[in-house]
PDB file of C-alpha atoms in Angstrom:
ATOM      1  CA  UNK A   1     100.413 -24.480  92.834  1.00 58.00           C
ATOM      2  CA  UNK A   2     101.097 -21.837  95.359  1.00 58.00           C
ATOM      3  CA  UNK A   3     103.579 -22.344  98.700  1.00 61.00           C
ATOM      4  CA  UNK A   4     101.647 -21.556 101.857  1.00 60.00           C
ATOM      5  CA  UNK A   5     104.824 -22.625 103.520  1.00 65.00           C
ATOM      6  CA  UNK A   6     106.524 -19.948 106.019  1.00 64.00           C
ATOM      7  CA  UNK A   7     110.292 -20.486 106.742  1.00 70.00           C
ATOM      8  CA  UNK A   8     109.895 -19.267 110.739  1.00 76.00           C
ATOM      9  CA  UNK A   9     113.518 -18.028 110.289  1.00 76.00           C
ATOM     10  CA  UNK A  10     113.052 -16.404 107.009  1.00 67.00           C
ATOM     11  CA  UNK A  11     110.022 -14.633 108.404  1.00 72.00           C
ATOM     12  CA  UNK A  12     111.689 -13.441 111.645  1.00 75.00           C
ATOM     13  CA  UNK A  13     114.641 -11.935 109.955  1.00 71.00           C
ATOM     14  CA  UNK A  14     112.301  -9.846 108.063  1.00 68.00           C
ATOM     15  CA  UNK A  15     110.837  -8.946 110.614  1.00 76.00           C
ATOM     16  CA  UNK A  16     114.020  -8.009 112.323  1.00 74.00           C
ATOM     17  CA  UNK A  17     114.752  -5.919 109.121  1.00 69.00           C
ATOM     18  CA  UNK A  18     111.570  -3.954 108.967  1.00 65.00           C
ATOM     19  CA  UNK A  19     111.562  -2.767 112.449  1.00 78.00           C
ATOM     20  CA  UNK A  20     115.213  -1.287 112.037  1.00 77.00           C
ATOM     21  CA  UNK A  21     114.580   0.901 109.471  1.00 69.00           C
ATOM     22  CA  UNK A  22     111.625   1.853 110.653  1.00 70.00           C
ATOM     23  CA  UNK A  23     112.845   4.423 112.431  1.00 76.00           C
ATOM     24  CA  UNK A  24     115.586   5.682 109.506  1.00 77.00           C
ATOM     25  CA  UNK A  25     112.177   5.614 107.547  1.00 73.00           C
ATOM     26  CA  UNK A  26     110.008   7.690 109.703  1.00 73.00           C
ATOM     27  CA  UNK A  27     112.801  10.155 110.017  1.00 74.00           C
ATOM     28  CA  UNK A  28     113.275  10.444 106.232  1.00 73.00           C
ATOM     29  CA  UNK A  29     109.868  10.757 105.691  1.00 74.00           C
ATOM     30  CA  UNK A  30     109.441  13.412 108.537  1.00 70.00           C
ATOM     31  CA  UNK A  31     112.595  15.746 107.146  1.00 70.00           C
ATOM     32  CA  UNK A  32     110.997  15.567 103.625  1.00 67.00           C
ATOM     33  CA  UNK A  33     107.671  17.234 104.847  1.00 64.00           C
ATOM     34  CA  UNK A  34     109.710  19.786 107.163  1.00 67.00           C
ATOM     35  CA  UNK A  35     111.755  20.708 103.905  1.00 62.00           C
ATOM     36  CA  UNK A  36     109.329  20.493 101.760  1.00 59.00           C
ATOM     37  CA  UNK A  37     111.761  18.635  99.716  1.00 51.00           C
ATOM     38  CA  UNK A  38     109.714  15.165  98.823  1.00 48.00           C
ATOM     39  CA  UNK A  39     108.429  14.058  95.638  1.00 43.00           C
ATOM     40  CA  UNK A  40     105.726  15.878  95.502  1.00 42.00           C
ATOM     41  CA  UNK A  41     107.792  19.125  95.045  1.00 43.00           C
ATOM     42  CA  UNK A  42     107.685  18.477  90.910  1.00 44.00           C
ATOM     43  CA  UNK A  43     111.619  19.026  90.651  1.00 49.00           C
ATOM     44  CA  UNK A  44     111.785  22.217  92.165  1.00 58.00           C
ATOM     45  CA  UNK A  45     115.064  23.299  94.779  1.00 64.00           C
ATOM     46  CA  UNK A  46     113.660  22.643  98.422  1.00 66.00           C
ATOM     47  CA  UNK A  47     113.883  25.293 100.640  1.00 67.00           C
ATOM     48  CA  UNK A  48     117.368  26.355 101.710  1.00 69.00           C
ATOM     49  CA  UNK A  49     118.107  25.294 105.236  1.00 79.00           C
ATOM     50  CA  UNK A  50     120.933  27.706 105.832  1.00 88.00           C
ATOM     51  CA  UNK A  51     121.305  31.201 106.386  1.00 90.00           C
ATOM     52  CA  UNK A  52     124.250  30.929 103.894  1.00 91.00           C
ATOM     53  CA  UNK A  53     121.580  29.296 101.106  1.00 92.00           C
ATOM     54  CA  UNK A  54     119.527  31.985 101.739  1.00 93.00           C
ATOM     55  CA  UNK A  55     121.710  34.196 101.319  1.00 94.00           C
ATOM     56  CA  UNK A  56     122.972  33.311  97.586  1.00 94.00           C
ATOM     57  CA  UNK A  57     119.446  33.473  96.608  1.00 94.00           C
ATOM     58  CA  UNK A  58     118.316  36.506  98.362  1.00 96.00           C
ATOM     59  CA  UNK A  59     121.336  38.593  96.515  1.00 96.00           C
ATOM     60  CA  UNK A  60     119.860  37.087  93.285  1.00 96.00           C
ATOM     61  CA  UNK A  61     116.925  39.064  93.684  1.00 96.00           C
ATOM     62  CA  UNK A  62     118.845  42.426  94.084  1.00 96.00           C
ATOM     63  CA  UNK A  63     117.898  43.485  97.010  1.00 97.00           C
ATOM     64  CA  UNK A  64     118.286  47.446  97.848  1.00 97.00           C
ATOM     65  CA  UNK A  65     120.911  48.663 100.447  1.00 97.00           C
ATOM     66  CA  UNK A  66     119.200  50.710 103.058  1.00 97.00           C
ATOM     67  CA  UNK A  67     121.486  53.604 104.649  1.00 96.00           C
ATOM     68  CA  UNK A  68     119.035  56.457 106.115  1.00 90.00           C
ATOM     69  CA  UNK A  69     115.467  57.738 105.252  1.00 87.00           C
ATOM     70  CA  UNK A  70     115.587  60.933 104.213  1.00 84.00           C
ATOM     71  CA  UNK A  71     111.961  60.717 104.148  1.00 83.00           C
ATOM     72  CA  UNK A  72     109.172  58.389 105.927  1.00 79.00           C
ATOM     73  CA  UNK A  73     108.145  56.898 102.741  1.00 85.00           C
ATOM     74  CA  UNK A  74     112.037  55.574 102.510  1.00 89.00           C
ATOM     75  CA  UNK A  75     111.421  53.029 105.770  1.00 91.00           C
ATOM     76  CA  UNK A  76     108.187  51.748 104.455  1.00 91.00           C
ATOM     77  CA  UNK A  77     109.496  51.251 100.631  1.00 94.00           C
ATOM     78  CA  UNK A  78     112.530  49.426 101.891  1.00 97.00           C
ATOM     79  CA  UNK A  79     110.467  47.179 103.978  1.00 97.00           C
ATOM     80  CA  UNK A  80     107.810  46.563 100.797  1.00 96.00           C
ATOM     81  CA  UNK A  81     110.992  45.955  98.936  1.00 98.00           C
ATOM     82  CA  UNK A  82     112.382  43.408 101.471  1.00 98.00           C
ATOM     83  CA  UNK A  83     108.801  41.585 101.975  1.00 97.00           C
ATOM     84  CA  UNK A  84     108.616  41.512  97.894  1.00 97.00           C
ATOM     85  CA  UNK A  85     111.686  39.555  97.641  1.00 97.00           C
ATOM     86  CA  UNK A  86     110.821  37.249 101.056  1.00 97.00           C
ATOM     87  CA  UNK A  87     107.609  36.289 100.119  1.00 96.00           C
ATOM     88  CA  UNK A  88     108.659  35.114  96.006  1.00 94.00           C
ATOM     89  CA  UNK A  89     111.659  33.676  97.646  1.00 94.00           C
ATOM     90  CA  UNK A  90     109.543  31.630 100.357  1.00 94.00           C
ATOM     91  CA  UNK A  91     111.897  33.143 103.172  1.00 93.00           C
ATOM     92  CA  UNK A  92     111.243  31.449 106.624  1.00 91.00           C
ATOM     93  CA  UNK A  93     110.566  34.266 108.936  1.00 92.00           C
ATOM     94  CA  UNK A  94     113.918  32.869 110.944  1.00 91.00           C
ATOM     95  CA  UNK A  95     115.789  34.236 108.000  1.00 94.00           C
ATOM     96  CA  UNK A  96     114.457  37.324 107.121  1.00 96.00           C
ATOM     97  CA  UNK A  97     115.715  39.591 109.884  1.00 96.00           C
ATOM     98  CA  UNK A  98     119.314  38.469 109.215  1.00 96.00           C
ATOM     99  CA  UNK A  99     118.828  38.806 105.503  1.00 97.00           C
ATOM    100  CA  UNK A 100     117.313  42.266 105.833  1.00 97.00           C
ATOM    101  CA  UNK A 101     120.218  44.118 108.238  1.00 96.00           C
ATOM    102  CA  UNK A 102     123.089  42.394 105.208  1.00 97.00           C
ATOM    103  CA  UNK A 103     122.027  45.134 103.243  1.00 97.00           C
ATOM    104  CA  UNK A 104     122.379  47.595 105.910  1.00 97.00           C
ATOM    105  CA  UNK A 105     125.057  50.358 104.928  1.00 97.00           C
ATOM    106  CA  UNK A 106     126.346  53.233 106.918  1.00 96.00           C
ATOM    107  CA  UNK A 107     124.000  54.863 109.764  1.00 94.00           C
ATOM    108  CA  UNK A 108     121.958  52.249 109.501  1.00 96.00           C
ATOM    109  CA  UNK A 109     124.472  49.752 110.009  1.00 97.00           C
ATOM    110  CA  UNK A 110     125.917  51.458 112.824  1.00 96.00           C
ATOM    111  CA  UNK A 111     122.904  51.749 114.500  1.00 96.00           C
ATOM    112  CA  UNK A 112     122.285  48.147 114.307  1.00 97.00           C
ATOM    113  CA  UNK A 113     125.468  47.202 115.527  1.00 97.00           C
ATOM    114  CA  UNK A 114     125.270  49.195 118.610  1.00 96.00           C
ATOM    115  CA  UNK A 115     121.477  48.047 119.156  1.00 96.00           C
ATOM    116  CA  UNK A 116     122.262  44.267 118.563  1.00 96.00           C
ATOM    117  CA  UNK A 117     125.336  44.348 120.970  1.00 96.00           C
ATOM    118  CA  UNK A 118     123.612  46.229 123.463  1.00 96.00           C
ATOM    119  CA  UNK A 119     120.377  43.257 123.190  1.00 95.00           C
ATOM    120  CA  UNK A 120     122.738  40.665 123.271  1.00 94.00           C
ATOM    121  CA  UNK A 121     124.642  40.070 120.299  1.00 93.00           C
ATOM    122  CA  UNK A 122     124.046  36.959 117.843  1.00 91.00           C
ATOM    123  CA  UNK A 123     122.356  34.994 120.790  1.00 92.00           C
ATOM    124  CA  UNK A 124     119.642  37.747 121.116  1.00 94.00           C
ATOM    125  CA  UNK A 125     119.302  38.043 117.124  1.00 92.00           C
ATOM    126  CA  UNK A 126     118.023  34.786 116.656  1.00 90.00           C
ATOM    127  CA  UNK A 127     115.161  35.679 118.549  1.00 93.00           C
ATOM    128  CA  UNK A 128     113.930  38.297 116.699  1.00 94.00           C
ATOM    129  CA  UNK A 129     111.120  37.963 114.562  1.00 96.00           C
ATOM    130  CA  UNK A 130     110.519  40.028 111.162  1.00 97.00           C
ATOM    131  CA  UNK A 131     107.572  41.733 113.418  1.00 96.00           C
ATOM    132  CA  UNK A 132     110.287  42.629 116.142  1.00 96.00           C
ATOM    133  CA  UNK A 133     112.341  43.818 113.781  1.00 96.00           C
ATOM    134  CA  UNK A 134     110.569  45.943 111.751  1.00 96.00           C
ATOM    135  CA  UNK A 135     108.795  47.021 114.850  1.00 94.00           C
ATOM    136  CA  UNK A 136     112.411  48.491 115.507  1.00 94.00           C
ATOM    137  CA  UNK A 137     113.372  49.581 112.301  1.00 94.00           C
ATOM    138  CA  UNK A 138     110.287  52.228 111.895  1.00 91.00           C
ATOM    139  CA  UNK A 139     111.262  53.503 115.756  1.00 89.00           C
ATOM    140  CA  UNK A 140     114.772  54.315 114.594  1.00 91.00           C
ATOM    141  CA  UNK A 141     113.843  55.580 111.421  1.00 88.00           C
ATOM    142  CA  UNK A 142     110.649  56.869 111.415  1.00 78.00           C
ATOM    143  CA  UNK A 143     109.914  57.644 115.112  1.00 63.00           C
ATOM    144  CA  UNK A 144     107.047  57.915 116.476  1.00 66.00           C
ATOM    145  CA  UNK A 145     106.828  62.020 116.857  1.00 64.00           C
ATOM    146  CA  UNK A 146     107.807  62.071 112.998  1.00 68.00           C
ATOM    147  CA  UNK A 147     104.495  59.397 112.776  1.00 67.00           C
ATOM    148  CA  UNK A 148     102.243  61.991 115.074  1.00 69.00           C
ATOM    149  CA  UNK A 149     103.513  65.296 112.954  1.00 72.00           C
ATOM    150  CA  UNK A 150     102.180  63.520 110.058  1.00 70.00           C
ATOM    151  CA  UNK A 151      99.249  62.213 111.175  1.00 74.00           C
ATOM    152  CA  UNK A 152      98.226  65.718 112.674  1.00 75.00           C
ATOM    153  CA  UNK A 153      99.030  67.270 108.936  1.00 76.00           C
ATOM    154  CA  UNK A 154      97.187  64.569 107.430  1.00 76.00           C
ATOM    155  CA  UNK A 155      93.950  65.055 109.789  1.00 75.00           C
ATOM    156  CA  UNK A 156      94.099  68.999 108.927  1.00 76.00           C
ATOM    157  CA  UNK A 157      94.443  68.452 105.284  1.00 80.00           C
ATOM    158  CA  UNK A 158      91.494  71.033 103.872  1.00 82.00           C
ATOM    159  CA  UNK A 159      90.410  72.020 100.538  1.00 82.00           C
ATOM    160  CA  UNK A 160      90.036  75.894 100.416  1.00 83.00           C
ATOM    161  CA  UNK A 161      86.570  77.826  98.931  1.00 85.00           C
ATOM    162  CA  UNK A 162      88.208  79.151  96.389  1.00 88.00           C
ATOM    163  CA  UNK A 163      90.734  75.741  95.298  1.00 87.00           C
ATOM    164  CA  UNK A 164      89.446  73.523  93.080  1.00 88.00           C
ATOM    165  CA  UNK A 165      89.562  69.687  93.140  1.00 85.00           C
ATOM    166  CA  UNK A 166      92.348  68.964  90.336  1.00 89.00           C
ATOM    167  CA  UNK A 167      94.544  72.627  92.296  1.00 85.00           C
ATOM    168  CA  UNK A 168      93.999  70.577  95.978  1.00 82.00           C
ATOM    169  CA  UNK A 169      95.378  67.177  94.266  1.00 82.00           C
ATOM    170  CA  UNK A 170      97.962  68.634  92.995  1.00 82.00           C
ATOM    171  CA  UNK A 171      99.051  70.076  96.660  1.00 76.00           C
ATOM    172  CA  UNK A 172     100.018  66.647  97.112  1.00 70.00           C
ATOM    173  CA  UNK A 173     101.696  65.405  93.896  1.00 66.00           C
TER     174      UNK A 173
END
């Protein structure tokens, strides 16, 4: 025989119960999908919330100092090299900036310095983007006259009558 009874008082303080942790509940529930950090992340380390967490696994990875370009192929190998690590890392784009201009070393880092003060210091750094950024980082190190001198050599790039096709290649190797 089954109890259909309800104790009134029983059933209110559940009640009572259920609607405050609701909230706690929802809030839980809502931090594990921003972190990525529920159940359904098989085990793994959720996403590090801190530029310090980030940090401690971005030097795993070995990232490369940058100092100077001593050639345009330098800016856009250090950036491939940074993106590399970023995207097997998972790196928020808040993050990257930050973790990019640690590894800055001599005229680079002075140059940043200067540039960051003069924008606004740590208040206008959070702002940046990894776009802004490296929007800034190829204008400093691979300006934009460098860009034009080798886009004019590129477009005049010719083969000559008597040069043949492995000779031209090799122009280039």
């Amino acid at each position: 025989m089954v109890n259909t009874r309800t104790d009134t008082n029983l059933s209110a303080a559940v009640q009572n119960a259920l609607q405050a942790l609701l909230p706690q509940i929802r809030e839980e529930i809502l931090e594990e999908f921003r972190t990525g950090s529920g159940s359904s992340n098989a085990g793994g380390n959720p996403p590090p919330v801190t530029i310090h967490t980030w940090l401690e696994r971005f030097n795993k990875q070995k990232p490369h100092s940058f100092e100077k370009a001593t050639a345009p192929v330098d800016t856009e190998n250090w950036i491939s090299h940074m993106e590399k690590i970023f995207d097997v890392m998972g790196c928020e784009d808040a993050f990257k900036t930050r973790l990019a201009v640690y590894k800055f070393e001599g005229n680079a880092l002075a140059w940043w310095k200067a540039y960051k003060q003069a924008k606004g210091g740590d208040a206008w750094l959070v702002t940046v983007t990894w776009a802004d950024f490296k929007k800034l980082f190829f204008l400093q190190f691979f300006p934009r006259a460098e860009q034009g001198r080798l886009k004019r050599e590129y477009h005049s790039i010719r083969q000559t009558s008597t040069e043949t096709s492995t000779e031209f290649m090799q122009r280039f190797i």
